[in-house]
Amino acid sequence: MRLGLPGMGRFSEPALLILESLATGEKHGYAMMQDIKTRHEIDLGPGTLYGAITRLEEEGLIEALPAEDRRRPYRLTSTGAAALATQLQTLHRFADGGLRRLAST
Amino acid sequence: MKHLLRLYPRAWRDRYGDEFEALLDQRSLRFRDGIDIVHGALDARLHALAGSRSSPSAPPSVTVLLWWVALGVLLGLGFVVVPSLGPSLLLLSMLLITGSILALGPAAAWAAGIGFGLWPSLILIHTIATAAPPCQSVAAGTAPAACASVPASYGVVAAILALIPVVGLVAGIWIETRTRVAPPPKSEAPS
């Protein structure tokens, strides 16, 4: 089981964080970075962020919207939303099972 | 730090360059961002190479031709022209051949879409070739010292390649220690 998004190689965790960030609506790169840092205390570097964005766009999990003053927002596609839901359910089962095991000791 | 954007492939810059630059304008950049951008650029180039090999669009034929002509010229100089000028230039000959294969061989292979696998083949051919005419007197103990430059060059390159992961590891540990997040406060045990 991968904690990040399967099939994204070393970008699997950044990719999952981006999808999760876009779950609340469209965002441009810097807004994603800020959202991820605020919510998860993870400071994605610019190269890592755009490496993951490139792959997510290629896989059709996110799509670019028209640029607004050089900044281009992205949003989840229906495929991306389904991939995010699947992975979050996997992580939920993992966390739930882990907590039950911990409580039983 | 925005000049690091030039390290990315042109196609990538055409697509993401403006928004990436806008992001860098908004962010207060630190040293580790520079490392991250260089790493990202390297990844983008490798990703583009992997994509170009699998995509039906071939690289421009002129580029492919230029890589192979450059490789051919250097190999010709190394194998034919320089040795004919005299035995004292054998070292130069060996270095030309080794250098051309090490530097241009993989580039020519990538440009032609043949793949990285051609590189070891070129090295094998090179080793066999240099074991023949100029250095064939190795067994007799009269081979020029220049013959040793070939394995020595490959050895140096192999050592440099072996060092890359070590440098990456040290840099990674350094970054991790500087960005370590404080552990979350203790919470009650789950019931």
PDB file of C-alpha atoms in Angstrom:
ATOM      1  CA  MET A   1       0.000   0.000   0.000  1.00  0.00           C
ATOM      2  CA  ARG A   2       1.276   3.470  -0.869  1.00  0.00           C
ATOM      3  CA  LEU A   3       0.508   6.384   1.396  1.00  0.00           C
ATOM      4  CA  GLY A   4       0.546   8.645  -1.650  1.00  0.00           C
ATOM      5  CA  LEU A   5      -1.158   8.386  -5.030  1.00  0.00           C
ATOM      6  CA  PRO A   6      -0.237   5.132  -6.825  1.00  0.00           C
ATOM      7  CA  GLY A   7       1.533   5.341 -10.180  1.00  0.00           C
ATOM      8  CA  MET A   8       3.172   8.717  -9.560  1.00  0.00           C
ATOM      9  CA  GLY A   9       6.623   7.501  -8.525  1.00  0.00           C
ATOM     10  CA  ARG A  10       8.440   9.896  -6.225  1.00  0.00           C
ATOM     11  CA  PHE A  11       5.621  12.418  -6.741  1.00  0.00           C
ATOM     12  CA  SER A  12       2.989  10.157  -5.199  1.00  0.00           C
ATOM     13  CA  GLU A  13       2.707  12.054  -1.910  1.00  0.00           C
ATOM     14  CA  PRO A  14       2.845  15.572  -3.429  1.00  0.00           C
ATOM     15  CA  ALA A  15       0.250  14.441  -5.996  1.00  0.00           C
ATOM     16  CA  LEU A  16      -2.125  13.246  -3.272  1.00  0.00           C
ATOM     17  CA  LEU A  17      -1.647  16.502  -1.346  1.00  0.00           C
ATOM     18  CA  ILE A  18      -2.457  18.509  -4.485  1.00  0.00           C
ATOM     19  CA  LEU A  19      -5.605  16.510  -5.207  1.00  0.00           C
ATOM     20  CA  GLU A  20      -6.705  16.918  -1.598  1.00  0.00           C
ATOM     21  CA  SER A  21      -6.061  20.641  -1.784  1.00  0.00           C
ATOM     22  CA  LEU A  22      -8.099  20.964  -4.981  1.00  0.00           C
ATOM     23  CA  ALA A  23     -11.006  19.087  -3.391  1.00  0.00           C
ATOM     24  CA  THR A  24     -12.261  22.395  -1.984  1.00  0.00           C
ATOM     25  CA  GLY A  25     -12.132  24.150  -5.356  1.00  0.00           C
ATOM     26  CA  GLU A  26      -9.802  25.471  -8.033  1.00  0.00           C
ATOM     27  CA  LYS A  27      -6.419  26.881  -7.004  1.00  0.00           C
ATOM     28  CA  HIS A  28      -3.244  28.120  -8.656  1.00  0.00           C
ATOM     29  CA  GLY A  29       0.205  26.823  -7.725  1.00  0.00           C
ATOM     30  CA  TYR A  30       1.018  29.233  -4.912  1.00  0.00           C
ATOM     31  CA  ALA A  31      -2.441  28.823  -3.341  1.00  0.00           C
ATOM     32  CA  MET A  32      -1.951  25.048  -3.351  1.00  0.00           C
ATOM     33  CA  MET A  33       1.436  25.446  -1.661  1.00  0.00           C
ATOM     34  CA  GLN A  34      -0.024  27.683   1.036  1.00  0.00           C
ATOM     35  CA  ASP A  35      -3.023  25.443   1.596  1.00  0.00           C
ATOM     36  CA  ILE A  36      -0.845  22.330   1.938  1.00  0.00           C
ATOM     37  CA  LYS A  37       1.546  24.113   4.278  1.00  0.00           C
ATOM     38  CA  THR A  38      -1.251  25.430   6.477  1.00  0.00           C
ATOM     39  CA  ARG A  39      -3.208  22.197   6.681  1.00  0.00           C
ATOM     40  CA  HIS A  40      -0.430  19.617   6.759  1.00  0.00           C
ATOM     41  CA  GLU A  41       2.736  21.550   7.727  1.00  0.00           C
ATOM     42  CA  ILE A  42       4.393  20.303   4.546  1.00  0.00           C
ATOM     43  CA  ASP A  43       6.310  22.881   2.548  1.00  0.00           C
ATOM     44  CA  LEU A  44       6.400  21.639  -1.048  1.00  0.00           C
ATOM     45  CA  GLY A  45       9.208  23.122  -3.131  1.00  0.00           C
ATOM     46  CA  PRO A  46       8.361  24.770  -6.474  1.00  0.00           C
ATOM     47  CA  GLY A  47      10.096  22.028  -8.485  1.00  0.00           C
ATOM     48  CA  THR A  48       8.297  19.264  -6.617  1.00  0.00           C
ATOM     49  CA  LEU A  49       4.929  21.006  -6.902  1.00  0.00           C
ATOM     50  CA  TYR A  50       5.195  21.449 -10.648  1.00  0.00           C
ATOM     51  CA  GLY A  51       6.663  17.975 -11.180  1.00  0.00           C
ATOM     52  CA  ALA A  52       3.506  16.595  -9.578  1.00  0.00           C
ATOM     53  CA  ILE A  53       1.204  19.032 -11.421  1.00  0.00           C
ATOM     54  CA  THR A  54       2.756  17.980 -14.752  1.00  0.00           C
ATOM     55  CA  ARG A  55       2.058  14.321 -14.069  1.00  0.00           C
ATOM     56  CA  LEU A  56      -1.440  14.885 -12.687  1.00  0.00           C
ATOM     57  CA  GLU A  57      -2.355  16.877 -15.783  1.00  0.00           C
ATOM     58  CA  GLU A  58      -0.905  14.217 -18.093  1.00  0.00           C
ATOM     59  CA  GLU A  59      -2.928  11.552 -16.307  1.00  0.00           C
ATOM     60  CA  GLY A  60      -6.098  13.626 -16.633  1.00  0.00           C
ATOM     61  CA  LEU A  61      -6.583  13.880 -12.861  1.00  0.00           C
ATOM     62  CA  ILE A  62      -6.509  17.695 -12.885  1.00  0.00           C
ATOM     63  CA  GLU A  63      -7.138  20.242 -15.624  1.00  0.00           C
ATOM     64  CA  ALA A  64      -5.835  23.734 -16.220  1.00  0.00           C
ATOM     65  CA  LEU A  65      -8.196  26.696 -16.443  1.00  0.00           C
ATOM     66  CA  PRO A  66      -7.481  29.936 -18.347  1.00  0.00           C
ATOM     67  CA  ALA A  67      -4.600  31.918 -16.816  1.00  0.00           C
ATOM     68  CA  GLU A  68      -5.367  34.935 -14.629  1.00  0.00           C
ATOM     69  CA  ASP A  69      -2.518  37.438 -14.658  1.00  0.00           C
ATOM     70  CA  ARG A  70       0.182  34.769 -15.295  1.00  0.00           C
ATOM     71  CA  ARG A  71      -1.259  32.518 -12.567  1.00  0.00           C
ATOM     72  CA  ARG A  72      -3.087  29.476 -13.897  1.00  0.00           C
ATOM     73  CA  PRO A  73      -5.689  27.794 -11.691  1.00  0.00           C
ATOM     74  CA  TYR A  74      -6.243  24.042 -11.740  1.00  0.00           C
ATOM     75  CA  ARG A  75      -9.227  21.967 -10.757  1.00  0.00           C
ATOM     76  CA  LEU A  76     -10.015  18.324 -10.175  1.00  0.00           C
ATOM     77  CA  THR A  77     -11.454  16.289 -13.022  1.00  0.00           C
ATOM     78  CA  SER A  78     -14.050  13.612 -12.305  1.00  0.00           C
ATOM     79  CA  THR A  79     -11.290  10.995 -12.733  1.00  0.00           C
ATOM     80  CA  GLY A  80      -9.125  12.899 -10.258  1.00  0.00           C
ATOM     81  CA  ALA A  81     -11.952  13.116  -7.731  1.00  0.00           C
ATOM     82  CA  ALA A  82     -12.541   9.355  -8.021  1.00  0.00           C
ATOM     83  CA  ALA A  83      -8.791   8.624  -7.604  1.00  0.00           C
ATOM     84  CA  LEU A  84      -8.671  10.881  -4.552  1.00  0.00           C
ATOM     85  CA  ALA A  85     -11.718   9.226  -2.989  1.00  0.00           C
ATOM     86  CA  THR A  86     -10.266   5.744  -3.547  1.00  0.00           C
ATOM     87  CA  GLN A  87      -6.933   6.627  -1.984  1.00  0.00           C
ATOM     88  CA  LEU A  88      -8.508   8.449   0.973  1.00  0.00           C
ATOM     89  CA  GLN A  89     -10.691   5.413   1.672  1.00  0.00           C
ATOM     90  CA  THR A  90      -7.573   3.205   1.593  1.00  0.00           C
ATOM     91  CA  LEU A  91      -5.813   5.528   4.015  1.00  0.00           C
ATOM     92  CA  HIS A  92      -8.911   5.686   6.199  1.00  0.00           C
ATOM     93  CA  ARG A  93      -9.006   1.878   6.445  1.00  0.00           C
ATOM     94  CA  PHE A  94      -5.288   1.862   7.240  1.00  0.00           C
ATOM     95  CA  ALA A  95      -5.649   4.500   9.974  1.00  0.00           C
ATOM     96  CA  ASP A  96      -8.772   2.893  11.400  1.00  0.00           C
ATOM     97  CA  GLY A  97      -7.198  -0.560  11.504  1.00  0.00           C
ATOM     98  CA  GLY A  98      -3.997   0.814  13.035  1.00  0.00           C
ATOM     99  CA  LEU A  99      -5.865   2.641  15.778  1.00  0.00           C
ATOM    100  CA  ARG A 100      -7.920  -0.465  16.604  1.00  0.00           C
ATOM    101  CA  ARG A 101      -4.748  -2.556  16.887  1.00  0.00           C
ATOM    102  CA  LEU A 102      -3.144   0.078  19.083  1.00  0.00           C
ATOM    103  CA  ALA A 103      -6.190   0.211  21.355  1.00  0.00           C
ATOM    104  CA  SER A 104      -6.268  -3.572  21.725  1.00  0.00           C
ATOM    105  CA  THR A 105      -2.727  -3.738  23.171  1.00  0.00           C
TER     106      THR A 105
ATOM    107  CA  MET B   1      16.830  32.321  -8.651  1.00  0.00           C
ATOM    108  CA  LYS B   2      14.437  32.665 -11.577  1.00  0.00           C
ATOM    109  CA  HIS B   3      17.317  32.078 -13.990  1.00  0.00           C
ATOM    110  CA  LEU B   4      17.163  28.409 -12.888  1.00  0.00           C
ATOM    111  CA  LEU B   5      13.983  28.208 -14.955  1.00  0.00           C
ATOM    112  CA  ARG B   6      16.248  28.027 -17.996  1.00  0.00           C
ATOM    113  CA  LEU B   7      17.319  24.548 -16.870  1.00  0.00           C
ATOM    114  CA  TYR B   8      13.859  23.240 -17.777  1.00  0.00           C
ATOM    115  CA  PRO B   9      13.176  21.959 -21.321  1.00  0.00           C
ATOM    116  CA  ARG B  10      11.840  24.569 -23.741  1.00  0.00           C
ATOM    117  CA  ALA B  11       8.510  22.772 -24.209  1.00  0.00           C
ATOM    118  CA  TRP B  12       8.014  22.709 -20.434  1.00  0.00           C
ATOM    119  CA  ARG B  13       8.841  26.421 -20.160  1.00  0.00           C
ATOM    120  CA  ASP B  14       6.412  27.229 -22.950  1.00  0.00           C
ATOM    121  CA  ARG B  15       3.650  25.448 -21.073  1.00  0.00           C
ATOM    122  CA  TYR B  16       4.402  26.193 -17.406  1.00  0.00           C
ATOM    123  CA  GLY B  17       7.046  28.957 -17.502  1.00  0.00           C
ATOM    124  CA  ASP B  18       4.801  31.980 -16.851  1.00  0.00           C
ATOM    125  CA  GLU B  19       2.868  30.483 -13.967  1.00  0.00           C
ATOM    126  CA  PHE B  20       6.043  28.978 -12.461  1.00  0.00           C
ATOM    127  CA  GLU B  21       7.714  32.395 -12.584  1.00  0.00           C
ATOM    128  CA  ALA B  22       4.617  33.979 -11.013  1.00  0.00           C
ATOM    129  CA  LEU B  23       4.843  31.436  -8.191  1.00  0.00           C
ATOM    130  CA  LEU B  24       8.531  32.233  -7.623  1.00  0.00           C
ATOM    131  CA  ASP B  25       7.637  35.941  -7.476  1.00  0.00           C
ATOM    132  CA  GLN B  26       5.149  35.265  -4.687  1.00  0.00           C
ATOM    133  CA  ARG B  27       7.338  32.963  -2.623  1.00  0.00           C
ATOM    134  CA  SER B  28      10.262  34.080  -0.491  1.00  0.00           C
ATOM    135  CA  LEU B  29      12.862  31.772  -1.969  1.00  0.00           C
ATOM    136  CA  ARG B  30      15.426  29.886   0.075  1.00  0.00           C
ATOM    137  CA  PHE B  31      18.502  27.862  -0.780  1.00  0.00           C
ATOM    138  CA  ARG B  32      16.615  24.595  -0.625  1.00  0.00           C
ATOM    139  CA  ASP B  33      14.126  25.953  -3.171  1.00  0.00           C
ATOM    140  CA  GLY B  34      17.058  26.299  -5.557  1.00  0.00           C
ATOM    141  CA  ILE B  35      17.994  22.649  -5.046  1.00  0.00           C
ATOM    142  CA  ASP B  36      14.347  21.672  -5.508  1.00  0.00           C
ATOM    143  CA  ILE B  37      14.107  23.637  -8.774  1.00  0.00           C
ATOM    144  CA  VAL B  38      17.312  22.059 -10.145  1.00  0.00           C
ATOM    145  CA  HIS B  39      16.000  18.638  -9.155  1.00  0.00           C
ATOM    146  CA  GLY B  40      12.670  19.454 -10.813  1.00  0.00           C
ATOM    147  CA  ALA B  41      14.424  20.596 -14.006  1.00  0.00           C
ATOM    148  CA  LEU B  42      16.431  17.383 -14.168  1.00  0.00           C
ATOM    149  CA  ASP B  43      13.257  15.392 -13.644  1.00  0.00           C
ATOM    150  CA  ALA B  44      11.444  17.378 -16.358  1.00  0.00           C
ATOM    151  CA  ARG B  45      14.253  16.664 -18.828  1.00  0.00           C
ATOM    152  CA  LEU B  46      14.281  12.949 -18.043  1.00  0.00           C
ATOM    153  CA  HIS B  47      10.489  12.865 -18.170  1.00  0.00           C
ATOM    154  CA  ALA B  48      10.541  14.627 -21.556  1.00  0.00           C
ATOM    155  CA  LEU B  49      13.122  12.156 -22.858  1.00  0.00           C
ATOM    156  CA  ALA B  50      11.038   9.216 -21.703  1.00  0.00           C
ATOM    157  CA  GLY B  51       7.976  10.791 -23.311  1.00  0.00           C
ATOM    158  CA  SER B  52       9.736  11.585 -26.602  1.00  0.00           C
ATOM    159  CA  ARG B  53      10.947   8.011 -26.945  1.00  0.00           C
ATOM    160  CA  SER B  54       7.469   6.630 -26.444  1.00  0.00           C
ATOM    161  CA  SER B  55       5.663   9.271 -28.498  1.00  0.00           C
ATOM    162  CA  PRO B  56       5.281   9.012 -32.254  1.00  0.00           C
ATOM    163  CA  SER B  57       6.784  12.469 -32.786  1.00  0.00           C
ATOM    164  CA  ALA B  58      10.459  11.916 -33.554  1.00  0.00           C
ATOM    165  CA  PRO B  59      13.091  14.551 -32.722  1.00  0.00           C
ATOM    166  CA  PRO B  60      14.088  16.849 -35.579  1.00  0.00           C
ATOM    167  CA  SER B  61      16.178  14.923 -38.079  1.00  0.00           C
ATOM    168  CA  VAL B  62      18.782  17.719 -38.242  1.00  0.00           C
ATOM    169  CA  THR B  63      19.467  17.367 -34.508  1.00  0.00           C
ATOM    170  CA  VAL B  64      19.883  13.614 -34.830  1.00  0.00           C
ATOM    171  CA  LEU B  65      22.187  14.058 -37.817  1.00  0.00           C
ATOM    172  CA  LEU B  66      24.325  16.638 -35.982  1.00  0.00           C
ATOM    173  CA  TRP B  67      24.783  14.370 -32.942  1.00  0.00           C
ATOM    174  CA  TRP B  68      25.870  11.446 -35.100  1.00  0.00           C
ATOM    175  CA  VAL B  69      28.154  13.598 -37.304  1.00  0.00           C
ATOM    176  CA  ALA B  70      29.848  15.024 -34.188  1.00  0.00           C
ATOM    177  CA  LEU B  71      30.309  11.532 -32.772  1.00  0.00           C
ATOM    178  CA  GLY B  72      31.626  10.249 -36.119  1.00  0.00           C
ATOM    179  CA  VAL B  73      34.086  13.139 -36.525  1.00  0.00           C
ATOM    180  CA  LEU B  74      35.525  12.651 -33.035  1.00  0.00           C
ATOM    181  CA  LEU B  75      35.778   8.884 -33.472  1.00  0.00           C
ATOM    182  CA  GLY B  76      37.437   9.391 -36.856  1.00  0.00           C
ATOM    183  CA  LEU B  77      39.930  11.820 -35.345  1.00  0.00           C
ATOM    184  CA  GLY B  78      40.634   9.440 -32.494  1.00  0.00           C
ATOM    185  CA  PHE B  79      40.943   6.253 -34.517  1.00  0.00           C
ATOM    186  CA  VAL B  80      42.525   7.482 -37.764  1.00  0.00           C
ATOM    187  CA  VAL B  81      43.816  11.046 -37.944  1.00  0.00           C
ATOM    188  CA  VAL B  82      45.574  11.556 -34.607  1.00  0.00           C
ATOM    189  CA  PRO B  83      47.396   8.163 -34.510  1.00  0.00           C
ATOM    190  CA  SER B  84      48.682   8.769 -38.042  1.00  0.00           C
ATOM    191  CA  LEU B  85      50.400  11.932 -36.869  1.00  0.00           C
ATOM    192  CA  GLY B  86      52.760  10.012 -34.633  1.00  0.00           C
ATOM    193  CA  PRO B  87      52.919   7.741 -31.608  1.00  0.00           C
ATOM    194  CA  SER B  88      53.391  10.676 -29.266  1.00  0.00           C
ATOM    195  CA  LEU B  89      49.778  11.686 -29.916  1.00  0.00           C
ATOM    196  CA  LEU B  90      48.372   8.337 -28.850  1.00  0.00           C
ATOM    197  CA  LEU B  91      47.217   9.751 -25.510  1.00  0.00           C
ATOM    198  CA  LEU B  92      45.228  12.437 -27.324  1.00  0.00           C
ATOM    199  CA  SER B  93      43.792   9.777 -29.598  1.00  0.00           C
ATOM    200  CA  MET B  94      42.676   7.617 -26.697  1.00  0.00           C
ATOM    201  CA  LEU B  95      41.140  10.581 -24.881  1.00  0.00           C
ATOM    202  CA  LEU B  96      39.282  11.701 -28.005  1.00  0.00           C
ATOM    203  CA  ILE B  97      37.761   8.273 -28.510  1.00  0.00           C
ATOM    204  CA  THR B  98      36.872   7.811 -24.848  1.00  0.00           C
ATOM    205  CA  GLY B  99      35.561  11.348 -24.471  1.00  0.00           C
ATOM    206  CA  SER B 100      33.447  11.203 -27.609  1.00  0.00           C
ATOM    207  CA  ILE B 101      31.783   7.977 -26.533  1.00  0.00           C
ATOM    208  CA  LEU B 102      31.258   9.099 -22.956  1.00  0.00           C
ATOM    209  CA  ALA B 103      29.929  12.535 -23.854  1.00  0.00           C
ATOM    210  CA  LEU B 104      28.277  12.200 -27.235  1.00  0.00           C
ATOM    211  CA  GLY B 105      27.396   8.510 -27.298  1.00  0.00           C
ATOM    212  CA  PRO B 106      24.409   8.643 -24.937  1.00  0.00           C
ATOM    213  CA  ALA B 107      23.311  12.015 -26.318  1.00  0.00           C
ATOM    214  CA  ALA B 108      23.353  10.671 -29.865  1.00  0.00           C
ATOM    215  CA  ALA B 109      21.507   7.557 -28.746  1.00  0.00           C
ATOM    216  CA  TRP B 110      18.832   9.622 -26.963  1.00  0.00           C
ATOM    217  CA  ALA B 111      18.505  12.052 -29.859  1.00  0.00           C
ATOM    218  CA  ALA B 112      18.004   9.172 -32.261  1.00  0.00           C
ATOM    219  CA  GLY B 113      15.482   7.621 -29.896  1.00  0.00           C
ATOM    220  CA  ILE B 114      17.539   4.434 -29.618  1.00  0.00           C
ATOM    221  CA  GLY B 115      17.778   4.646 -25.854  1.00  0.00           C
ATOM    222  CA  PHE B 116      20.313   4.607 -23.098  1.00  0.00           C
ATOM    223  CA  GLY B 117      21.077   0.940 -23.732  1.00  0.00           C
ATOM    224  CA  LEU B 118      23.303   1.863 -26.684  1.00  0.00           C
ATOM    225  CA  TRP B 119      25.875   3.423 -24.389  1.00  0.00           C
ATOM    226  CA  PRO B 120      27.231   0.189 -22.855  1.00  0.00           C
ATOM    227  CA  SER B 121      27.335  -1.273 -26.374  1.00  0.00           C
ATOM    228  CA  LEU B 122      29.485   1.626 -27.575  1.00  0.00           C
ATOM    229  CA  ILE B 123      31.820   1.183 -24.608  1.00  0.00           C
ATOM    230  CA  LEU B 124      32.111  -2.530 -25.381  1.00  0.00           C
ATOM    231  CA  ILE B 125      32.919  -1.801 -29.041  1.00  0.00           C
ATOM    232  CA  HIS B 126      35.420   0.809 -27.923  1.00  0.00           C
ATOM    233  CA  THR B 127      37.131  -1.574 -25.527  1.00  0.00           C
ATOM    234  CA  ILE B 128      37.429  -4.240 -28.230  1.00  0.00           C
ATOM    235  CA  ALA B 129      38.672  -1.697 -30.785  1.00  0.00           C
ATOM    236  CA  THR B 130      41.327  -0.216 -28.530  1.00  0.00           C
ATOM    237  CA  ALA B 131      42.472  -3.667 -27.529  1.00  0.00           C
ATOM    238  CA  ALA B 132      43.412  -4.226 -31.170  1.00  0.00           C
ATOM    239  CA  PRO B 133      45.645  -1.918 -33.264  1.00  0.00           C
ATOM    240  CA  PRO B 134      47.204   0.794 -31.082  1.00  0.00           C
ATOM    241  CA  CYS B 135      47.397  -1.163 -27.856  1.00  0.00           C
ATOM    242  CA  GLN B 136      47.962  -4.656 -29.203  1.00  0.00           C
ATOM    243  CA  SER B 137      51.506  -4.636 -27.900  1.00  0.00           C
ATOM    244  CA  VAL B 138      50.247  -4.639 -24.307  1.00  0.00           C
ATOM    245  CA  ALA B 139      50.979  -8.349 -24.081  1.00  0.00           C
ATOM    246  CA  ALA B 140      54.518  -7.767 -25.250  1.00  0.00           C
ATOM    247  CA  GLY B 141      54.996  -5.178 -22.535  1.00  0.00           C
ATOM    248  CA  THR B 142      55.764  -2.398 -24.984  1.00  0.00           C
ATOM    249  CA  ALA B 143      52.358  -0.722 -25.128  1.00  0.00           C
ATOM    250  CA  PRO B 144      52.378   3.039 -24.799  1.00  0.00           C
ATOM    251  CA  ALA B 145      51.313   4.369 -21.419  1.00  0.00           C
ATOM    252  CA  ALA B 146      48.465   6.168 -23.200  1.00  0.00           C
ATOM    253  CA  CYS B 147      46.598   2.870 -23.506  1.00  0.00           C
ATOM    254  CA  ALA B 148      45.955   3.077 -19.768  1.00  0.00           C
ATOM    255  CA  SER B 149      44.022   6.302 -20.269  1.00  0.00           C
ATOM    256  CA  VAL B 150      40.999   4.390 -21.588  1.00  0.00           C
ATOM    257  CA  PRO B 151      40.238   2.270 -18.515  1.00  0.00           C
ATOM    258  CA  ALA B 152      41.360   5.158 -16.329  1.00  0.00           C
ATOM    259  CA  SER B 153      38.837   7.512 -17.972  1.00  0.00           C
ATOM    260  CA  TYR B 154      36.020   5.023 -17.565  1.00  0.00           C
ATOM    261  CA  GLY B 155      37.081   4.501 -13.961  1.00  0.00           C
ATOM    262  CA  VAL B 156      36.947   8.224 -13.199  1.00  0.00           C
ATOM    263  CA  VAL B 157      33.501   8.574 -14.790  1.00  0.00           C
ATOM    264  CA  ALA B 158      32.216   5.521 -12.915  1.00  0.00           C
ATOM    265  CA  ALA B 159      33.530   6.998  -9.651  1.00  0.00           C
ATOM    266  CA  ILE B 160      31.803  10.328 -10.349  1.00  0.00           C
ATOM    267  CA  LEU B 161      28.527   8.550 -11.156  1.00  0.00           C
ATOM    268  CA  ALA B 162      28.866   6.547  -7.947  1.00  0.00           C
ATOM    269  CA  LEU B 163      29.326   9.767  -5.954  1.00  0.00           C
ATOM    270  CA  ILE B 164      26.074  11.346  -7.189  1.00  0.00           C
ATOM    271  CA  PRO B 165      23.788   9.329  -4.857  1.00  0.00           C
ATOM    272  CA  VAL B 166      26.130  10.056  -1.931  1.00  0.00           C
ATOM    273  CA  VAL B 167      25.917  13.803  -2.609  1.00  0.00           C
ATOM    274  CA  GLY B 168      22.132  13.500  -2.926  1.00  0.00           C
ATOM    275  CA  LEU B 169      21.927  11.590   0.336  1.00  0.00           C
ATOM    276  CA  VAL B 170      24.012  14.142   2.245  1.00  0.00           C
ATOM    277  CA  ALA B 171      21.985  17.019   0.762  1.00  0.00           C
ATOM    278  CA  GLY B 172      18.739  15.230   1.649  1.00  0.00           C
ATOM    279  CA  ILE B 173      19.821  14.677   5.268  1.00  0.00           C
ATOM    280  CA  TRP B 174      20.911  18.303   5.526  1.00  0.00           C
ATOM    281  CA  ILE B 175      17.577  19.570   4.192  1.00  0.00           C
ATOM    282  CA  GLU B 176      15.636  17.196   6.432  1.00  0.00           C
ATOM    283  CA  THR B 177      17.441  18.332   9.573  1.00  0.00           C
ATOM    284  CA  ARG B 178      16.760  21.972   8.706  1.00  0.00           C
ATOM    285  CA  THR B 179      13.083  21.466   7.965  1.00  0.00           C
ATOM    286  CA  ARG B 180      12.183  18.950  10.649  1.00  0.00           C
ATOM    287  CA  VAL B 181       8.673  19.583  11.917  1.00  0.00           C
ATOM    288  CA  ALA B 182       8.062  19.559  15.658  1.00  0.00           C
ATOM    289  CA  PRO B 183       6.180  16.437  16.819  1.00  0.00           C
ATOM    290  CA  PRO B 184       2.442  16.944  17.409  1.00  0.00           C
ATOM    291  CA  PRO B 185       1.249  17.308  21.002  1.00  0.00           C
ATOM    292  CA  LYS B 186       0.344  14.112  22.763  1.00  0.00           C
ATOM    293  CA  SER B 187      -3.328  13.208  22.525  1.00  0.00           C
ATOM    294  CA  GLU B 188      -5.421  10.770  24.443  1.00  0.00           C
ATOM    295  CA  ALA B 189      -5.130   7.121  23.492  1.00  0.00           C
ATOM    296  CA  PRO B 190      -7.924   5.931  21.192  1.00  0.00           C
ATOM    297  CA  SER B 191     -10.643   4.006  22.866  1.00  0.00           C
TER     298      SER B 191
END
